[in-house]
Amino acid sequence: MYNPFCSVEIEFSNMQGLHDLINTGGDKKTLIVCDVFTTDIWGITDEIKAGVAAGHLAWVDKCPGNPTQQDVYNALMAVKELDPVQIIAIGGGSTIDLAKAVSAFHHLFKDEEITIPLITRALKEKSYTAPHPFIDIIAVPSAAGTGSEVTQFATIWDVDKVSKFSIDTKENYAKKAVVIPELTLSLPLRLTLSTGLDALSHAVESFWAKPTNYLVKDIALRAIDMIMTYLPQVLADPKNLELRTAMSRAALLAGMAFAKTRTTACHSISYPITMQYGLEHGLACALSLDAVSKINREKTALADMLFEVFEKHGGMRNWLDATCEGIVELRLSYFGIPKEGIDGIVEGTFTKGRMDNNPVDIKPEQVKEILLSVY
Ligand SMILES: [Fe+2]
């Protein structure tokens, strides 16, 4: 069985390309997954409504951050009648992840009464890996961070806040990613920061993840250098399309790198912080980036190459502090997380397939130390 490095067709485009994408679906039944708040900003609401009225589009117009089984249920119900042959997902990682869930479950549940327990069971038992048709996805990322447009993973957050689920199958790769840096021009500073730090975490973690390889490392180093160069510049000049384009390119590279390796300790530590305290994913990942880097340094082959890039930008901790300045302080206390909550975070930290993907075994006591160091 061959396993290509990246099976997704990737195209860089512009706003005209987005309009063309929506309007050329005439002969194909298409599901648009894009929050109405977003379609209004980009002036595509009327085009989508016209397609819905003409009968060739369906529209999931509510795409909350961190989608739950309830959001998956709502989307599946919205799409049942149209039975689309493709999905165009326009938005951040959560939106593209929701589209992946619809792609994975629409045909799987065709003859069943869709309920939240049914979705939960399928997520837990990974029944979506049984052979069945998936719907083709065209992914249009609206932020420079998640990489979901070039990965086979989707995260669904437990509606009961007990755990998070990963839909993880090759069938979930988008057929095509259309990268439109103009879409990121309207991102607020805090979202620009958190998505940029998510991309940085993807690149750094792919570099040292257990299944890394030379190609992943080369791509990751380029992504890290670009993010450490351009993220502070973009935050100082957010309407600069050239800088936004550089961040879109870097996030795409980071996505391609961790698509081959999955993430490690930093992402694993981030999940309970996001689930229990609602902290943005990228900020939650970046909290432990410096401390985990130090722990991994000794055992990581070619570590010097990684740390040379960090040093070029003043070192990871200094760079993080300087980049976050004026937007957030990268400390648990700043985000209102109580010290007594640390034990609860440690308990939820050990996500299978992420923590054990770290090159060095990290024990619960060490996670506690890491969290206290960023309190
Ligand atoms: Fe991430």
CSV table of C-alpha atoms and ligand atoms in Angstrom, one decimal:
chain,number,residue,atom,x,y,z
A,1,MET,CA,0.0,0.0,0.0
A,2,TYR,CA,1.5,3.3,-1.1
A,3,ASN,CA,1.3,6.3,1.3
A,4,PRO,CA,2.0,9.6,-0.6
A,5,PHE,CA,3.5,12.4,1.4
A,6,CYS,CA,0.5,14.7,0.6
A,7,SER,CA,-2.4,13.5,-1.4
A,8,VAL,CA,-4.2,16.9,-1.3
A,9,GLU,CA,-4.3,19.1,-4.4
A,10,ILE,CA,-3.2,22.5,-3.2
A,11,GLU,CA,-4.0,25.8,-4.9
A,12,PHE,CA,-3.3,29.4,-3.8
A,13,SER,CA,-6.2,31.6,-4.9
A,14,ASN,CA,-7.9,34.9,-4.1
A,15,MET,CA,-11.4,36.3,-3.4
A,16,GLN,CA,-12.5,35.9,-7.0
A,17,GLY,CA,-11.5,32.3,-6.7
A,18,LEU,CA,-13.8,31.9,-3.7
A,19,HIS,CA,-16.8,33.3,-5.6
A,20,ASP,CA,-16.0,31.0,-8.6
A,21,LEU,CA,-15.8,28.0,-6.3
A,22,ILE,CA,-19.3,28.7,-4.9
A,23,ASN,CA,-20.8,29.5,-8.3
A,24,THR,CA,-19.4,26.6,-10.3
A,25,GLY,CA,-21.1,23.9,-8.3
A,26,GLY,CA,-24.3,24.2,-10.5
A,27,ASP,CA,-24.3,20.7,-11.7
A,28,LYS,CA,-22.9,19.1,-8.5
A,29,LYS,CA,-25.0,18.8,-5.4
A,30,THR,CA,-22.8,20.6,-2.9
A,31,LEU,CA,-22.9,21.2,0.9
A,32,ILE,CA,-21.4,24.5,2.0
A,33,VAL,CA,-20.1,24.4,5.6
A,34,CYS,CA,-19.4,28.0,6.6
A,35,ASP,CA,-20.6,30.1,9.4
A,36,VAL,CA,-23.1,32.8,8.4
A,37,PHE,CA,-21.0,35.4,10.4
A,38,THR,CA,-18.1,34.6,8.1
A,39,THR,CA,-20.1,34.5,4.8
A,40,ASP,CA,-21.4,38.0,5.7
A,41,ILE,CA,-17.9,39.3,6.1
A,42,TRP,CA,-16.8,38.0,2.7
A,43,GLY,CA,-20.0,38.9,0.9
A,44,ILE,CA,-20.9,35.4,-0.2
A,45,THR,CA,-24.1,35.0,1.7
A,46,ASP,CA,-26.4,35.9,-1.2
A,47,GLU,CA,-24.6,33.6,-3.6
A,48,ILE,CA,-25.0,30.7,-1.2
A,49,LYS,CA,-28.7,31.5,-0.7
A,50,ALA,CA,-29.2,31.6,-4.4
A,51,GLY,CA,-27.6,28.2,-4.8
A,52,VAL,CA,-29.8,26.8,-2.0
A,53,ALA,CA,-32.9,28.3,-3.6
A,54,ALA,CA,-31.9,26.7,-7.0
A,55,GLY,CA,-31.7,23.3,-5.2
A,56,HIS,CA,-28.0,22.4,-5.8
A,57,LEU,CA,-26.6,23.7,-2.5
A,58,ALA,CA,-27.3,22.9,1.1
A,59,TRP,CA,-25.8,25.1,3.8
A,60,VAL,CA,-24.6,24.4,7.3
A,61,ASP,CA,-24.5,28.0,8.5
A,62,LYS,CA,-23.6,27.5,12.2
A,63,CYS,CA,-20.1,26.3,12.8
A,64,PRO,CA,-19.1,27.0,16.4
A,65,GLY,CA,-15.5,26.6,17.6
A,66,ASN,CA,-14.6,23.2,19.0
A,67,PRO,CA,-17.6,21.3,17.5
A,68,THR,CA,-19.4,18.7,19.6
A,69,GLN,CA,-21.5,15.7,18.8
A,70,GLN,CA,-24.5,18.1,18.9
A,71,ASP,CA,-23.0,20.2,16.1
A,72,VAL,CA,-22.2,17.1,14.1
A,73,TYR,CA,-25.9,16.0,14.6
A,74,ASN,CA,-27.2,19.3,13.4
A,75,ALA,CA,-25.0,19.3,10.3
A,76,LEU,CA,-26.0,15.7,9.4
A,77,MET,CA,-29.7,16.6,9.7
A,78,ALA,CA,-29.2,19.7,7.5
A,79,VAL,CA,-27.6,17.7,4.8
A,80,LYS,CA,-29.8,14.5,4.8
A,81,GLU,CA,-32.1,15.6,2.0
A,82,LEU,CA,-29.6,17.0,-0.5
A,83,ASP,CA,-27.3,14.0,-0.4
A,84,PRO,CA,-24.3,16.0,-1.7
A,85,VAL,CA,-21.4,14.7,-3.8
A,86,GLN,CA,-19.0,17.3,-2.4
A,87,ILE,CA,-18.5,19.6,0.6
A,88,ILE,CA,-16.9,23.0,0.4
A,89,ALA,CA,-15.7,23.9,3.9
A,90,ILE,CA,-14.8,27.5,4.4
A,91,GLY,CA,-13.5,28.5,7.8
A,92,GLY,CA,-11.1,27.7,10.6
A,93,GLY,CA,-10.1,24.3,11.8
A,94,SER,CA,-13.3,23.7,13.6
A,95,THR,CA,-15.3,24.3,10.4
A,96,ILE,CA,-13.2,22.0,8.3
A,97,ASP,CA,-13.3,19.4,11.1
A,98,LEU,CA,-17.1,19.6,11.1
A,99,ALA,CA,-17.1,19.0,7.4
A,100,LYS,CA,-14.9,16.0,7.8
A,101,ALA,CA,-17.3,14.5,10.4
A,102,VAL,CA,-20.2,15.0,7.9
A,103,SER,CA,-18.1,13.3,5.2
A,104,ALA,CA,-17.3,10.4,7.5
A,105,PHE,CA,-20.9,9.9,8.8
A,106,HIS,CA,-23.4,10.9,6.1
A,107,HIS,CA,-23.3,7.6,4.2
A,108,LEU,CA,-22.4,5.5,7.3
A,109,PHE,CA,-25.7,6.5,9.0
A,110,LYS,CA,-27.8,6.5,5.9
A,111,ASP,CA,-30.2,3.8,7.0
A,112,GLU,CA,-30.2,4.7,10.7
A,113,GLU,CA,-32.0,7.1,12.9
A,114,ILE,CA,-29.3,9.7,13.7
A,115,THR,CA,-28.9,10.4,17.4
A,116,ILE,CA,-26.2,11.8,19.6
A,117,PRO,CA,-25.5,8.4,21.3
A,118,LEU,CA,-25.1,6.9,17.7
A,119,ILE,CA,-22.5,9.6,16.8
A,120,THR,CA,-20.7,9.1,20.2
A,121,ARG,CA,-20.6,5.4,19.7
A,122,ALA,CA,-19.2,5.8,16.2
A,123,LEU,CA,-16.5,8.2,17.4
A,124,LYS,CA,-15.5,5.9,20.3
A,125,GLU,CA,-15.6,2.6,18.3
A,126,LYS,CA,-14.2,4.3,15.1
A,127,SER,CA,-16.8,2.5,13.1
A,128,TYR,CA,-16.2,5.2,10.4
A,129,THR,CA,-13.1,3.2,9.4
A,130,ALA,CA,-15.4,0.4,7.9
A,131,PRO,CA,-15.4,0.6,4.1
A,132,HIS,CA,-18.1,3.1,3.0
A,133,PRO,CA,-18.3,6.2,0.8
A,134,PHE,CA,-17.0,9.5,2.1
A,135,ILE,CA,-18.0,12.8,0.6
A,136,ASP,CA,-15.3,14.7,-1.3
A,137,ILE,CA,-14.1,17.8,0.6
A,138,ILE,CA,-12.7,21.1,-0.8
A,139,ALA,CA,-11.2,22.9,2.2
A,140,VAL,CA,-10.7,26.7,2.2
A,141,PRO,CA,-9.0,27.7,5.5
A,142,SER,CA,-9.8,31.1,6.8
A,143,ALA,CA,-7.0,31.2,9.3
A,144,ALA,CA,-3.3,30.5,9.1
A,145,GLY,CA,-2.9,27.8,11.7
A,146,THR,CA,-4.9,24.6,11.9
A,147,GLY,CA,-3.6,22.7,8.9
A,148,SER,CA,-6.8,20.8,8.8
A,149,GLU,CA,-7.0,21.3,5.0
A,150,VAL,CA,-4.0,18.9,4.6
A,151,THR,CA,-4.5,16.4,7.5
A,152,GLN,CA,-6.7,13.4,7.9
A,153,PHE,CA,-7.7,14.3,11.5
A,154,ALA,CA,-10.7,16.0,12.8
A,155,THR,CA,-11.3,16.8,16.5
A,156,ILE,CA,-14.8,16.5,18.0
A,157,TRP,CA,-15.2,17.8,21.5
A,158,ASP,CA,-17.3,15.7,23.9
A,159,VAL,CA,-20.6,17.4,24.6
A,160,ASP,CA,-20.3,16.2,28.2
A,161,LYS,CA,-16.7,17.7,28.4
A,162,VAL,CA,-15.3,14.3,29.5
A,163,SER,CA,-12.9,13.7,26.6
A,164,LYS,CA,-12.2,14.6,23.1
A,165,PHE,CA,-12.5,12.4,20.0
A,166,SER,CA,-10.4,12.2,17.0
A,167,ILE,CA,-11.7,11.1,13.6
A,168,ASP,CA,-8.6,9.8,12.0
A,169,THR,CA,-8.7,8.1,8.6
A,170,LYS,CA,-7.1,8.6,5.2
A,171,GLU,CA,-10.5,8.8,3.7
A,172,ASN,CA,-10.9,12.2,5.5
A,173,TYR,CA,-8.1,14.0,3.5
A,174,ALA,CA,-9.6,16.9,1.6
A,175,LYS,CA,-9.5,16.3,-2.2
A,176,LYS,CA,-8.4,19.9,-2.6
A,177,ALA,CA,-7.2,22.8,-0.4
A,178,VAL,CA,-7.8,26.3,-1.7
A,179,VAL,CA,-5.6,28.7,0.3
A,180,ILE,CA,-6.8,32.3,0.1
A,181,PRO,CA,-4.6,34.5,2.3
A,182,GLU,CA,-7.0,37.5,1.8
A,183,LEU,CA,-9.5,35.6,4.0
A,184,THR,CA,-7.1,36.0,7.0
A,185,LEU,CA,-7.0,39.8,6.7
A,186,SER,CA,-10.1,40.2,8.8
A,187,LEU,CA,-8.8,38.0,11.7
A,188,PRO,CA,-8.6,39.8,15.0
A,189,LEU,CA,-5.2,40.0,16.6
A,190,ARG,CA,-5.8,37.4,19.4
A,191,LEU,CA,-7.1,34.9,16.8
A,192,THR,CA,-4.1,35.6,14.5
A,193,LEU,CA,-1.9,35.0,17.5
A,194,SER,CA,-3.5,31.8,18.7
A,195,THR,CA,-3.8,30.2,15.2
A,196,GLY,CA,-0.2,31.2,14.4
A,197,LEU,CA,1.0,29.6,17.7
A,198,ASP,CA,-1.0,26.5,16.8
A,199,ALA,CA,0.9,26.3,13.5
A,200,LEU,CA,4.2,26.8,15.3
A,201,SER,CA,3.3,23.9,17.7
A,202,HIS,CA,2.5,21.7,14.7
A,203,ALA,CA,5.8,22.4,13.1
A,204,VAL,CA,7.9,22.0,16.3
A,205,GLU,CA,6.1,18.9,17.4
A,206,SER,CA,6.3,17.2,14.0
A,207,PHE,CA,10.1,17.8,14.1
A,208,TRP,CA,10.6,15.7,17.2
A,209,ALA,CA,7.5,13.3,17.0
A,210,LYS,CA,8.4,9.6,17.0
A,211,PRO,CA,7.5,9.0,13.3
A,212,THR,CA,9.4,12.1,12.1
A,213,ASN,CA,11.7,11.8,9.0
A,214,TYR,CA,14.2,14.0,7.1
A,215,LEU,CA,11.5,15.5,4.9
A,216,VAL,CA,9.2,16.3,7.8
A,217,LYS,CA,12.1,18.0,9.6
A,218,ASP,CA,13.1,20.1,6.6
A,219,ILE,CA,9.6,21.3,6.1
A,220,ALA,CA,9.1,21.9,9.8
A,221,LEU,CA,12.3,23.9,10.1
A,222,ARG,CA,11.2,26.2,7.2
A,223,ALA,CA,7.8,26.6,8.8
A,224,ILE,CA,9.2,27.4,12.3
A,225,ASP,CA,11.6,30.0,10.8
A,226,MET,CA,8.8,31.6,8.8
A,227,ILE,CA,6.4,31.7,11.7
A,228,MET,CA,9.0,33.1,14.1
A,229,THR,CA,9.8,35.7,11.5
A,230,TYR,CA,6.4,36.7,10.2
A,231,LEU,CA,3.9,36.2,13.1
A,232,PRO,CA,5.3,39.2,15.1
A,233,GLN,CA,5.3,41.3,11.9
A,234,VAL,CA,1.7,40.3,11.0
A,235,LEU,CA,0.6,41.2,14.5
A,236,ALA,CA,2.1,44.7,14.1
A,237,ASP,CA,0.7,45.1,10.6
A,238,PRO,CA,-2.4,42.9,10.3
A,239,LYS,CA,-3.7,44.4,7.0
A,240,ASN,CA,-0.5,43.6,5.1
A,241,LEU,CA,-1.4,40.9,2.6
A,242,GLU,CA,2.2,40.0,1.9
A,243,LEU,CA,2.8,39.2,5.5
A,244,ARG,CA,-0.6,37.3,5.8
A,245,THR,CA,0.4,35.3,2.7
A,246,ALA,CA,3.7,34.3,4.4
A,247,MET,CA,1.8,33.1,7.4
A,248,SER,CA,-0.7,31.1,5.2
A,249,ARG,CA,2.3,29.5,3.5
A,250,ALA,CA,4.0,28.7,6.8
A,251,ALA,CA,0.8,27.2,8.4
A,252,LEU,CA,0.3,25.1,5.3
A,253,LEU,CA,3.9,23.7,5.6
A,254,ALA,CA,3.4,23.0,9.3
A,255,GLY,CA,0.1,21.2,8.5
A,256,MET,CA,1.9,19.0,5.9
A,257,ALA,CA,4.6,18.2,8.4
A,258,PHE,CA,2.4,17.1,11.3
A,259,ALA,CA,0.0,15.4,8.9
A,260,LYS,CA,2.7,12.7,8.6
A,261,THR,CA,3.6,12.5,12.3
A,262,ARG,CA,0.7,13.6,14.5
A,263,THR,CA,1.4,15.9,17.5
A,264,THR,CA,3.0,15.2,20.8
A,265,ALA,CA,3.1,16.4,24.4
A,266,CYS,CA,2.3,20.1,23.9
A,267,HIS,CA,-1.0,19.2,22.1
A,268,SER,CA,-1.7,16.5,24.7
A,269,ILE,CA,-1.3,19.0,27.6
A,270,SER,CA,-3.4,21.6,25.7
A,271,TYR,CA,-6.6,19.4,25.4
A,272,PRO,CA,-7.8,19.5,29.1
A,273,ILE,CA,-6.9,23.2,29.3
A,274,THR,CA,-9.2,23.9,26.4
A,275,MET,CA,-11.9,21.5,27.4
A,276,GLN,CA,-12.0,22.6,31.1
A,277,TYR,CA,-11.3,26.3,30.7
A,278,GLY,CA,-12.1,27.1,27.1
A,279,LEU,CA,-8.7,28.5,26.3
A,280,GLU,CA,-8.0,28.9,22.6
A,281,HIS,CA,-6.3,25.8,21.2
A,282,GLY,CA,-3.1,27.5,19.9
A,283,LEU,CA,-2.6,29.4,23.1
A,284,ALA,CA,-3.1,26.2,25.1
A,285,CYS,CA,-0.5,24.4,23.0
A,286,ALA,CA,2.0,27.2,23.2
A,287,LEU,CA,1.9,27.3,27.0
A,288,SER,CA,4.1,24.2,27.2
A,289,LEU,CA,6.2,24.6,24.0
A,290,ASP,CA,9.3,26.0,25.7
A,291,ALA,CA,9.3,23.6,28.6
A,292,VAL,CA,8.7,20.5,26.5
A,293,SER,CA,11.4,21.7,24.0
A,294,LYS,CA,13.8,21.7,26.9
A,295,ILE,CA,12.8,18.2,28.1
A,296,ASN,CA,13.0,16.8,24.5
A,297,ARG,CA,16.3,18.5,23.7
A,298,GLU,CA,18.6,15.8,24.9
A,299,LYS,CA,16.9,12.9,23.2
A,300,THR,CA,16.0,14.5,19.8
A,301,ALA,CA,18.2,13.6,16.9
A,302,LEU,CA,19.3,16.8,15.0
A,303,ALA,CA,18.1,18.9,18.0
A,304,ASP,CA,20.8,21.5,17.3
A,305,MET,CA,19.2,22.4,14.0
A,306,LEU,CA,15.9,23.0,15.8
A,307,PHE,CA,17.4,25.1,18.6
A,308,GLU,CA,19.5,27.1,16.2
A,309,VAL,CA,16.3,28.3,14.6
A,310,PHE,CA,14.9,29.2,18.1
A,311,GLU,CA,18.1,31.0,19.0
A,312,LYS,CA,18.0,32.9,15.7
A,313,HIS,CA,14.8,34.5,17.0
A,314,GLY,CA,16.0,35.0,20.6
A,315,GLY,CA,15.0,31.6,22.1
A,316,MET,CA,11.5,30.1,22.3
A,317,ARG,CA,10.5,31.6,25.7
A,318,ASN,CA,11.7,35.1,24.9
A,319,TRP,CA,10.1,35.0,21.5
A,320,LEU,CA,6.8,33.8,22.9
A,321,ASP,CA,6.7,36.5,25.5
A,322,ALA,CA,7.6,39.2,23.0
A,323,THR,CA,5.1,38.0,20.4
A,324,CYS,CA,2.2,37.8,22.9
A,325,GLU,CA,3.0,41.1,24.5
A,326,GLY,CA,0.1,43.5,24.4
A,327,ILE,CA,-2.4,40.7,23.4
A,328,VAL,CA,-2.1,38.1,26.2
A,329,GLU,CA,0.3,36.9,28.8
A,330,LEU,CA,1.1,33.3,28.2
A,331,ARG,CA,0.5,32.2,31.8
A,332,LEU,CA,-2.3,30.0,33.3
A,333,SER,CA,-3.1,32.7,35.9
A,334,TYR,CA,-3.6,35.3,33.2
A,335,PHE,CA,-6.3,33.1,31.7
A,336,GLY,CA,-8.1,32.8,35.1
A,337,ILE,CA,-7.1,29.1,35.6
A,338,PRO,CA,-6.8,28.5,39.4
A,339,LYS,CA,-3.7,26.8,40.8
A,340,GLU,CA,-6.0,24.2,42.4
A,341,GLY,CA,-7.1,23.3,38.8
A,342,ILE,CA,-3.7,22.1,37.8
A,343,ASP,CA,-4.1,18.5,39.2
A,344,GLY,CA,-7.3,18.2,37.1
A,345,ILE,CA,-5.5,19.3,34.0
A,346,VAL,CA,-2.7,16.8,34.7
A,347,GLU,CA,-5.3,14.0,35.0
A,348,GLY,CA,-6.7,14.9,31.5
A,349,THR,CA,-3.4,15.3,29.8
A,350,PHE,CA,-2.5,11.8,28.7
A,351,THR,CA,-4.2,11.6,25.3
A,352,LYS,CA,-3.4,8.2,23.7
A,353,GLY,CA,-1.5,8.7,20.4
A,354,ARG,CA,-0.3,12.2,21.4
A,355,MET,CA,1.5,12.0,24.7
A,356,ASP,CA,3.1,8.6,23.8
A,357,ASN,CA,4.1,10.1,20.4
A,358,ASN,CA,6.5,12.4,22.3
A,359,PRO,CA,10.2,11.2,21.9
A,360,VAL,CA,10.7,11.4,25.7
A,361,ASP,CA,8.4,9.8,28.2
A,362,ILE,CA,6.8,12.5,30.3
A,363,LYS,CA,5.4,11.6,33.7
A,364,PRO,CA,2.4,13.3,35.4
A,365,GLU,CA,4.8,14.9,37.9
A,366,GLN,CA,6.7,16.5,35.0
A,367,VAL,CA,3.4,17.8,33.5
A,368,LYS,CA,2.6,19.4,36.9
A,369,GLU,CA,6.0,21.0,36.9
A,370,ILE,CA,5.6,22.3,33.4
A,371,LEU,CA,2.2,23.8,34.3
A,372,LEU,CA,3.5,25.4,37.5
A,373,SER,CA,6.4,26.9,35.5
A,374,VAL,CA,3.9,28.7,33.3
A,375,TYR,CA,1.5,29.6,36.2
B,1,FE,FE,-3.3,22.0,16.7
